[in-house]
CSV table of C-alpha atoms in Angstrom, one decimal:
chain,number,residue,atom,x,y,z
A,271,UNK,CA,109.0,-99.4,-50.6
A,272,UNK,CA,110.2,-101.9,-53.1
A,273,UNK,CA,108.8,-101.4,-56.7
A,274,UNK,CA,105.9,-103.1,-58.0
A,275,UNK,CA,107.7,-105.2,-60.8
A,276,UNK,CA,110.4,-106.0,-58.1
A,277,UNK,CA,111.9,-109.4,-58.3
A,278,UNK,CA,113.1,-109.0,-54.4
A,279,UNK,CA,111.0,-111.8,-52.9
A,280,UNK,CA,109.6,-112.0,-49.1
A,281,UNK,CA,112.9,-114.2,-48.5
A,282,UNK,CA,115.1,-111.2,-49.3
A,283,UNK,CA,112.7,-108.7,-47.6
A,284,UNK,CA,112.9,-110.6,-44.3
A,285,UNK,CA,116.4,-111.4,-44.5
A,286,UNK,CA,117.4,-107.6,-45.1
A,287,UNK,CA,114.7,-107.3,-41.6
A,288,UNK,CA,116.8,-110.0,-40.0
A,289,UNK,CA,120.0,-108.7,-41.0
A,290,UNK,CA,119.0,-105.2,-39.6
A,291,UNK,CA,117.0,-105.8,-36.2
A,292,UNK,CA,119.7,-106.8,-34.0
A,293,UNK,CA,122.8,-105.4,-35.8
A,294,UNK,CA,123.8,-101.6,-34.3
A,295,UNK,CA,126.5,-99.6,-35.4
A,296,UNK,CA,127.3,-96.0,-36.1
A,297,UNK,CA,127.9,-96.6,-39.7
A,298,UNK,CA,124.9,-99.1,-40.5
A,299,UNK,CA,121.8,-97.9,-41.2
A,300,UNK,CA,118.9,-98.3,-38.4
A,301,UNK,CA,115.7,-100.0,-38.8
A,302,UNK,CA,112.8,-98.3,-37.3
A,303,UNK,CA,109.8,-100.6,-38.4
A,304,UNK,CA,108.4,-102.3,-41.5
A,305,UNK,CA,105.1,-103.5,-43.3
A,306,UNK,CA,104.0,-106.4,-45.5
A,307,UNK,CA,100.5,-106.1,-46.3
A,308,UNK,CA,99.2,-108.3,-49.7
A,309,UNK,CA,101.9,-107.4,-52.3
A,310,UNK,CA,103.5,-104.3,-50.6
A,311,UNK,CA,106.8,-104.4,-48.7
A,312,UNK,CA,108.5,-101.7,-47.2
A,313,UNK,CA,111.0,-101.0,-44.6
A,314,UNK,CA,111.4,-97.4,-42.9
A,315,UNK,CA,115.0,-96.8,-41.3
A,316,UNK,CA,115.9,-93.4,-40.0
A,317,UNK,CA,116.2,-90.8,-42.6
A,318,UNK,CA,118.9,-90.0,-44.6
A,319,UNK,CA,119.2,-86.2,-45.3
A,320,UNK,CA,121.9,-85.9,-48.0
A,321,UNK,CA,120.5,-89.4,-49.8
A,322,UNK,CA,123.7,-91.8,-51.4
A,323,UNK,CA,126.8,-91.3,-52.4
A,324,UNK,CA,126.0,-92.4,-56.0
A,325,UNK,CA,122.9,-89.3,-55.8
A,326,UNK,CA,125.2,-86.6,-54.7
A,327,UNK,CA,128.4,-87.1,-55.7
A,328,UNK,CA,128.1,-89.2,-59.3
A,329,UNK,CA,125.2,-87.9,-61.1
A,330,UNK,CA,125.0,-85.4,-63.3
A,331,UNK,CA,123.8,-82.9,-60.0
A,332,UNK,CA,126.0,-80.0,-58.8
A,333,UNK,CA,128.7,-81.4,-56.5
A,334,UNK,CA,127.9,-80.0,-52.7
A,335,UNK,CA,130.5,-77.9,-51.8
A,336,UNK,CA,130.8,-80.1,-48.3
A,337,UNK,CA,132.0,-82.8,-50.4
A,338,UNK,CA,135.6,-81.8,-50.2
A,339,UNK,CA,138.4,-84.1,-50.0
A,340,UNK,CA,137.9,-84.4,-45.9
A,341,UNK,CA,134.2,-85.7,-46.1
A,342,UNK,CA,135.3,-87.8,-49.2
A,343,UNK,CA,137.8,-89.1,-46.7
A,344,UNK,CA,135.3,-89.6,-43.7
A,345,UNK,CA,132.7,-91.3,-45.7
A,346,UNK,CA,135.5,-94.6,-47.1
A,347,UNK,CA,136.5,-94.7,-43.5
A,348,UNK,CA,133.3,-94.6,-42.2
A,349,UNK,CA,131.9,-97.3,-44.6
A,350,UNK,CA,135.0,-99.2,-44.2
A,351,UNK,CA,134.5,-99.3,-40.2
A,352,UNK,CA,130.7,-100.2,-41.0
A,353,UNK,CA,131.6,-103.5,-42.9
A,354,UNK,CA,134.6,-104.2,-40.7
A,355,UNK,CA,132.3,-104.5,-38.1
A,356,UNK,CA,130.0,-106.9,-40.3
A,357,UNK,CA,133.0,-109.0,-41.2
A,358,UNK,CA,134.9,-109.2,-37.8
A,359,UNK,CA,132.7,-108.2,-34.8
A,360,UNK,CA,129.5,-109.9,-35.3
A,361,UNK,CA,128.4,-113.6,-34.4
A,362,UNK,CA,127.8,-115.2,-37.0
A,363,UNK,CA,129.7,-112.7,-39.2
A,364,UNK,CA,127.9,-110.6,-42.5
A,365,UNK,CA,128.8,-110.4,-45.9
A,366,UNK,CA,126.9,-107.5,-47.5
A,367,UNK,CA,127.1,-108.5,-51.0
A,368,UNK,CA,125.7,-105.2,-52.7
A,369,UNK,CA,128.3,-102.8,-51.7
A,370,UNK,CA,128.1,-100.0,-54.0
A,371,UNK,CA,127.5,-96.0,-54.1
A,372,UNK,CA,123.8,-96.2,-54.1
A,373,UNK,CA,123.7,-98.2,-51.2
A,374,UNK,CA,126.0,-95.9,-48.8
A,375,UNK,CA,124.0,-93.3,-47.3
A,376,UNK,CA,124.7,-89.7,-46.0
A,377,UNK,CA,123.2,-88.1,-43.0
A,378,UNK,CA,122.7,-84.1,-42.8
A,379,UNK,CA,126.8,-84.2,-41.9
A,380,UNK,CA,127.6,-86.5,-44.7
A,381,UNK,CA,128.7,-88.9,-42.3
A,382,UNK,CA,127.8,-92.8,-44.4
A,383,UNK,CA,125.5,-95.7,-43.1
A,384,UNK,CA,125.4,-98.9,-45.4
A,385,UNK,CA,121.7,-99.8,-46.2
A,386,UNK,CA,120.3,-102.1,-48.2
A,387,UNK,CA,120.9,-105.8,-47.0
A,388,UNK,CA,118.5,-107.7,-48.7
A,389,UNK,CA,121.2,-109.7,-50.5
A,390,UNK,CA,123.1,-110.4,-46.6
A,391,UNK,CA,124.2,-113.5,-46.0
A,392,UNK,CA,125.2,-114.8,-42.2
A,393,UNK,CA,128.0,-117.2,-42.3
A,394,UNK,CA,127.9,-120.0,-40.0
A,395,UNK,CA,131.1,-120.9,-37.4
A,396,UNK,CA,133.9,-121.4,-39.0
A,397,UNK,CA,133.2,-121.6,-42.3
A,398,UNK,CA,134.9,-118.8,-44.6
A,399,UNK,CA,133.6,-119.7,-48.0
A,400,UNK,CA,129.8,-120.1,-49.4
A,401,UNK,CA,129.2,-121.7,-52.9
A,402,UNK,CA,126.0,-119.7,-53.6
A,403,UNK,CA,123.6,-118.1,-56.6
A,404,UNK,CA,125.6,-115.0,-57.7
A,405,UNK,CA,123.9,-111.8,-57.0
A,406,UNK,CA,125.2,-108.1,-57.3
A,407,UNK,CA,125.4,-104.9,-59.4
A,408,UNK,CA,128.0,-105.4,-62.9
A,409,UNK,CA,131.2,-103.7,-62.4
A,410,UNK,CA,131.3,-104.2,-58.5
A,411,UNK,CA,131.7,-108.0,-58.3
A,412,UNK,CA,134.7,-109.7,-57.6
A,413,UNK,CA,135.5,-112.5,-60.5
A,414,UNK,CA,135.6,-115.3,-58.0
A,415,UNK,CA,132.0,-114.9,-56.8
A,416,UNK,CA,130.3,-113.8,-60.3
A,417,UNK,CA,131.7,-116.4,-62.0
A,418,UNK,CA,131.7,-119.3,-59.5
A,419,UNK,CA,129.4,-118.5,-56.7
A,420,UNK,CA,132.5,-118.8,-54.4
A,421,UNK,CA,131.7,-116.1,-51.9
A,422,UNK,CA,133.7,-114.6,-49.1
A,423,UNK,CA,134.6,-111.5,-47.1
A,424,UNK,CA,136.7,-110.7,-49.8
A,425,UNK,CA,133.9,-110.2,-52.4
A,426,UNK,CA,132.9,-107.2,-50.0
A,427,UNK,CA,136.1,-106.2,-49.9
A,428,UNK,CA,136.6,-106.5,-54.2
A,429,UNK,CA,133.3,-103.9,-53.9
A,430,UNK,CA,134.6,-101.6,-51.3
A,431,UNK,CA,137.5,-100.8,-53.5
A,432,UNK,CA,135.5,-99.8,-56.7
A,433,UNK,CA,133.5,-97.8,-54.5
A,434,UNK,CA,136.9,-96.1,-53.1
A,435,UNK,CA,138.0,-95.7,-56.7
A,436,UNK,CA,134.4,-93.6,-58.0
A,437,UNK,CA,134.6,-91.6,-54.4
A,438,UNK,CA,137.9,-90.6,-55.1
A,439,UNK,CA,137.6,-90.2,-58.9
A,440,UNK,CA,134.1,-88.7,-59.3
A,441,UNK,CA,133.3,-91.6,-61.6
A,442,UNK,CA,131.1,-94.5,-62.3
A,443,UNK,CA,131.9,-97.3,-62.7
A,444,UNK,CA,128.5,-97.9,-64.6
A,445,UNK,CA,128.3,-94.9,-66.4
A,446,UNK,CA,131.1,-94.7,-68.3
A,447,UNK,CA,129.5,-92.5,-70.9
A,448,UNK,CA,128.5,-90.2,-68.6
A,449,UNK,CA,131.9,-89.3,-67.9
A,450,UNK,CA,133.4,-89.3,-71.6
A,451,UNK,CA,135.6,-92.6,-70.8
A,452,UNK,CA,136.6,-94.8,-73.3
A,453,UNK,CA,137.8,-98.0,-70.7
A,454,UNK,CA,136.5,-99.0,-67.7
A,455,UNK,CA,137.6,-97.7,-64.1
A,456,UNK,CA,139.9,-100.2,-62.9
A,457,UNK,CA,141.6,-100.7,-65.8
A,458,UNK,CA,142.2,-96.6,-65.9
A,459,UNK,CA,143.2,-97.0,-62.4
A,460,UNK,CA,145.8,-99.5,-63.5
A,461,UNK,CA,147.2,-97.9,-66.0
A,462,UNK,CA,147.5,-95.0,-64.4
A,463,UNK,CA,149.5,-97.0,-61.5
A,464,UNK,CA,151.7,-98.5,-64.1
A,465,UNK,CA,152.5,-95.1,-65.4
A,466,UNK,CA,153.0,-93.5,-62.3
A,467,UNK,CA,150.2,-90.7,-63.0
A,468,UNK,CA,147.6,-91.6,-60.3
A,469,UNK,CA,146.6,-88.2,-59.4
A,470,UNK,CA,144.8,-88.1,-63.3
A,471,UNK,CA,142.8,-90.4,-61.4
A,472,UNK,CA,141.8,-87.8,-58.8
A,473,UNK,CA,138.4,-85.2,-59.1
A,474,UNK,CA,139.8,-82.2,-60.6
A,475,UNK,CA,138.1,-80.0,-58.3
A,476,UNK,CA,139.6,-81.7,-55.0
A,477,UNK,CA,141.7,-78.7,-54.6
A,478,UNK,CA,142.4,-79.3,-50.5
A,479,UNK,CA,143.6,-82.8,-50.9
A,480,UNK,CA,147.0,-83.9,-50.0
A,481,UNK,CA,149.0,-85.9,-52.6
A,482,UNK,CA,150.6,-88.1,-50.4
A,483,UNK,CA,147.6,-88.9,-48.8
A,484,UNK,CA,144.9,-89.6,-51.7
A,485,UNK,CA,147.1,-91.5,-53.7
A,486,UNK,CA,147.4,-94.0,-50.5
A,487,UNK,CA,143.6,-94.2,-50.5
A,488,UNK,CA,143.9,-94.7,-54.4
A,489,UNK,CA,146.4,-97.7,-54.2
A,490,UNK,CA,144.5,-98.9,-50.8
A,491,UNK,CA,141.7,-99.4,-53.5
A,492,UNK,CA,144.2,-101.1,-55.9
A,493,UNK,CA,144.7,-103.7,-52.9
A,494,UNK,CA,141.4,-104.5,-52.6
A,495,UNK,CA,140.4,-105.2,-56.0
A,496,UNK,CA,143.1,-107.4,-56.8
A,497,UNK,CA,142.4,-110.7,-59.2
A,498,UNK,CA,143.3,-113.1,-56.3
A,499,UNK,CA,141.1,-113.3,-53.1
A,500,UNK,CA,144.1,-114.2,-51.5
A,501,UNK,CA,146.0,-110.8,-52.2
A,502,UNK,CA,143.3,-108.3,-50.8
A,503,UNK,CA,143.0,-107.6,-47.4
A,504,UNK,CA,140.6,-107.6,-44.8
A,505,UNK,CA,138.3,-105.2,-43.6
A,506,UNK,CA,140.0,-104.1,-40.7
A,507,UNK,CA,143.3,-103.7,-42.6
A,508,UNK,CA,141.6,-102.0,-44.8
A,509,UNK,CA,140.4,-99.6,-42.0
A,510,UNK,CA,143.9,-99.3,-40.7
A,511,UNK,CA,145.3,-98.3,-44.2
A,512,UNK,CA,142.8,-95.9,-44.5
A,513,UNK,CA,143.0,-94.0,-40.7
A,514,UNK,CA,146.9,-94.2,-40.2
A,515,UNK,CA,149.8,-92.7,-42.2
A,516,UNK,CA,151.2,-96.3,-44.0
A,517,UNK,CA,153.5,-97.6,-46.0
A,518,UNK,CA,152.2,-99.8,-48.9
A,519,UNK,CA,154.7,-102.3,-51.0
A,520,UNK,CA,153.2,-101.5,-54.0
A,521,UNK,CA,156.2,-104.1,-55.3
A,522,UNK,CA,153.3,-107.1,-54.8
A,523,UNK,CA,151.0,-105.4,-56.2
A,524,UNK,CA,148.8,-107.7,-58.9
A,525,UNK,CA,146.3,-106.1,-61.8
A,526,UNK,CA,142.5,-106.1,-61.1
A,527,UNK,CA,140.3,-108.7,-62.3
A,528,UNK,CA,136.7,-107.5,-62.7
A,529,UNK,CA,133.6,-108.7,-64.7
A,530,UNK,CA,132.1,-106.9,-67.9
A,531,UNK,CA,129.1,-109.5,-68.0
A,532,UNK,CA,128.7,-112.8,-66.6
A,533,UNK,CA,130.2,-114.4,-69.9
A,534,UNK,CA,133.5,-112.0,-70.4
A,535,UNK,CA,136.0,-112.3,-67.6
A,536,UNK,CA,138.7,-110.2,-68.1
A,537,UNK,CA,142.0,-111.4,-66.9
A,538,UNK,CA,145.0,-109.6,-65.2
A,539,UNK,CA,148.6,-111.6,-65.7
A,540,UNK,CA,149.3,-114.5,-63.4
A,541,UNK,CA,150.5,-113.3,-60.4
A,542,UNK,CA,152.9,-115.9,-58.1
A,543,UNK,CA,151.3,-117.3,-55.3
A,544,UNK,CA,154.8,-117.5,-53.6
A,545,UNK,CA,155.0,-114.0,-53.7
A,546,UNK,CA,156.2,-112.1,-50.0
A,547,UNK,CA,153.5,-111.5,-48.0
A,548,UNK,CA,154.5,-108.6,-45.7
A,549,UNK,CA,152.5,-106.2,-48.8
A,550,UNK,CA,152.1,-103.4,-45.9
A,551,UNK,CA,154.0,-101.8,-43.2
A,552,UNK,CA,152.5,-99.5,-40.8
A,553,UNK,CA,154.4,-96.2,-39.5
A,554,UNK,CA,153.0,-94.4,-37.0
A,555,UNK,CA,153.5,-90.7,-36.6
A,556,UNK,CA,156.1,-91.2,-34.2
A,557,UNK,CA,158.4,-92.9,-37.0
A,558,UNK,CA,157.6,-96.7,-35.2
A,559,UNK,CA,157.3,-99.2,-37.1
A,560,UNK,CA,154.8,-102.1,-36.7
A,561,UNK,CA,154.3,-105.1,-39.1
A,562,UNK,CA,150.9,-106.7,-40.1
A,563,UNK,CA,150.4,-110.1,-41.2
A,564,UNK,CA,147.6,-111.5,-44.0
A,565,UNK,CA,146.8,-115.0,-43.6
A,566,UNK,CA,146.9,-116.9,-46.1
A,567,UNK,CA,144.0,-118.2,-47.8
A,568,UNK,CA,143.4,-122.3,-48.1
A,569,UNK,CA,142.4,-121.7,-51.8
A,570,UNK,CA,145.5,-121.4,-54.4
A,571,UNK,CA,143.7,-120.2,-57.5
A,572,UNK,CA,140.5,-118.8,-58.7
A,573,UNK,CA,140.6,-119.2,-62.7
A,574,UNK,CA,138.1,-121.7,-63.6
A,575,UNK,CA,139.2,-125.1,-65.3
């Protein structure tokens, strides 16, 4: 039921019914019914036994012991799959636009269903970029749409990869306090990267993790929240990173740009736009080896003039 002092509108209330009624998929929540009577709104979708990922895994609450490196795992997949599917498999496609932990929830498995899509926006055919009002949670938008309104798949994308970064870190990127961190995630994660010391980066009690393999999640996260839209990469690469044992040319690999407020951008170094594009290589278990291609984006660079 959406607060009394809300300032989500009908508009938003219907769209997040629109957005919900005809869209199915195993990692999307599923609208059951909903209400509007005088000044109360609310929406009842199937329920949700372990709540969110930001309630059980980033407050100050004793971790589940479920929550091992293996559901961690699951649940980026699983999200990742959920918005690849928004992106690439609907008609007209969806950008989400609040991706962030409160808004993934957990069944009684822990298995993850994005909710929450009153800021969903459909995107008519063919057309790739919307100039629109910015809206969002600080510290998961991407630079291009807070500070332009320029929004894309790739805005998703920028917000999937902070959430991969807490899930894998046990931190907020909101609550830096909370965690006794004196800089913000991203720029943690980078230096980290630089220094070649990313499993600092990694929860201290995910014991049954493999190195090889959380530190590709970790850098798959790096990818996505890359300064230039150009440089991330879709959805369903993203999936593919994630599900399949890959190589990643960390070579062309750019800093992060993220937002502090709407007023402080915080820049990485210029990265070349002519820079080689083959950024991953995919080996599969039987030591083949198949390339994947990023298509470039019509746009050359986001920095405002």
């Amino acid at each position: 039921m959406l607060a009394g002092d809300s300032r989500q509108g009908t508009k938003q209330f219907l769209t997040e019914i629109d957005g919900l009624t005809n869209v199915v998929h195993a990692n999307l929540i599923q609208l059951i019914g909903c209400c509007v009577h005088d000044k109360s709104r609310m929406l009842v979708h199937e329920y949700m036994e372990n709540n969110s990922v930001d309630h059980v895994l980033l407050s100050r609450k004793r971790i589940p012991s479920k929550l091992n490196w293996g559901t961690r795992a699951s649940i980026c997949i699983g999200t990742a799959k959920g918005l690849s599917f928004l992106h690439e498999e609907l008609d007209p496609p969806i950008v989400h636009r609040d991706i962030k932990a409160c808004n993934i929830l957990l069944d009684q498995n822990y298995a993850p269903k994005i909710g929450d899509f009153g800021l969903a926006m459909f995107f008519p055919d063919n057309i790739t970029r919307i100039s629109t009002g910015v809206s969002g949670t600080t510290g998961y938008l991407a630079p291009e749409y807070a500070l332009n309104g320029k929004l894309t798949k790739k805005a998703d994308v920028y917000s999937f990869g902070v959430l991969l970064l807490e899930i894998v870190s046990r931190r907020s990127i909101s609550r830096i306090g909370l965690f006794k961190m004196d800089e913000d995630l991203l720029d943690w994660a980078w230096k980290l990267f630089k220094e070649g010391t990313l499993m600092e980066l990694v929860d201290p009690i995910l014991t049954d993790c493999k190195e090889e393999e959380v530190l590709r999640f970790i850098k798959v996260a790096l990818f996505c929240t890359q300064r230039y839209i150009q440089r991330r990469p879709t959805m369903p690469q993203v999936v593919e990173m994630l599900s399949r044992l890959v190589w990643l040319n960390e070579k062309v690999l750019t800093p992060p740009g993220f937002i502090e407020d709407p007023h402080h951008f915080k820049r990485g170094h210029e990265a070349s736009l002519n820079a080689p594009r083959d950024w991953i290589n995919e080996h599969s278990l039987m030591d083949s080896t198949v390339p994947v291609s990023i298509a470039t984006a019509t746009f050359s660079d986001l920095s405002p003039r």
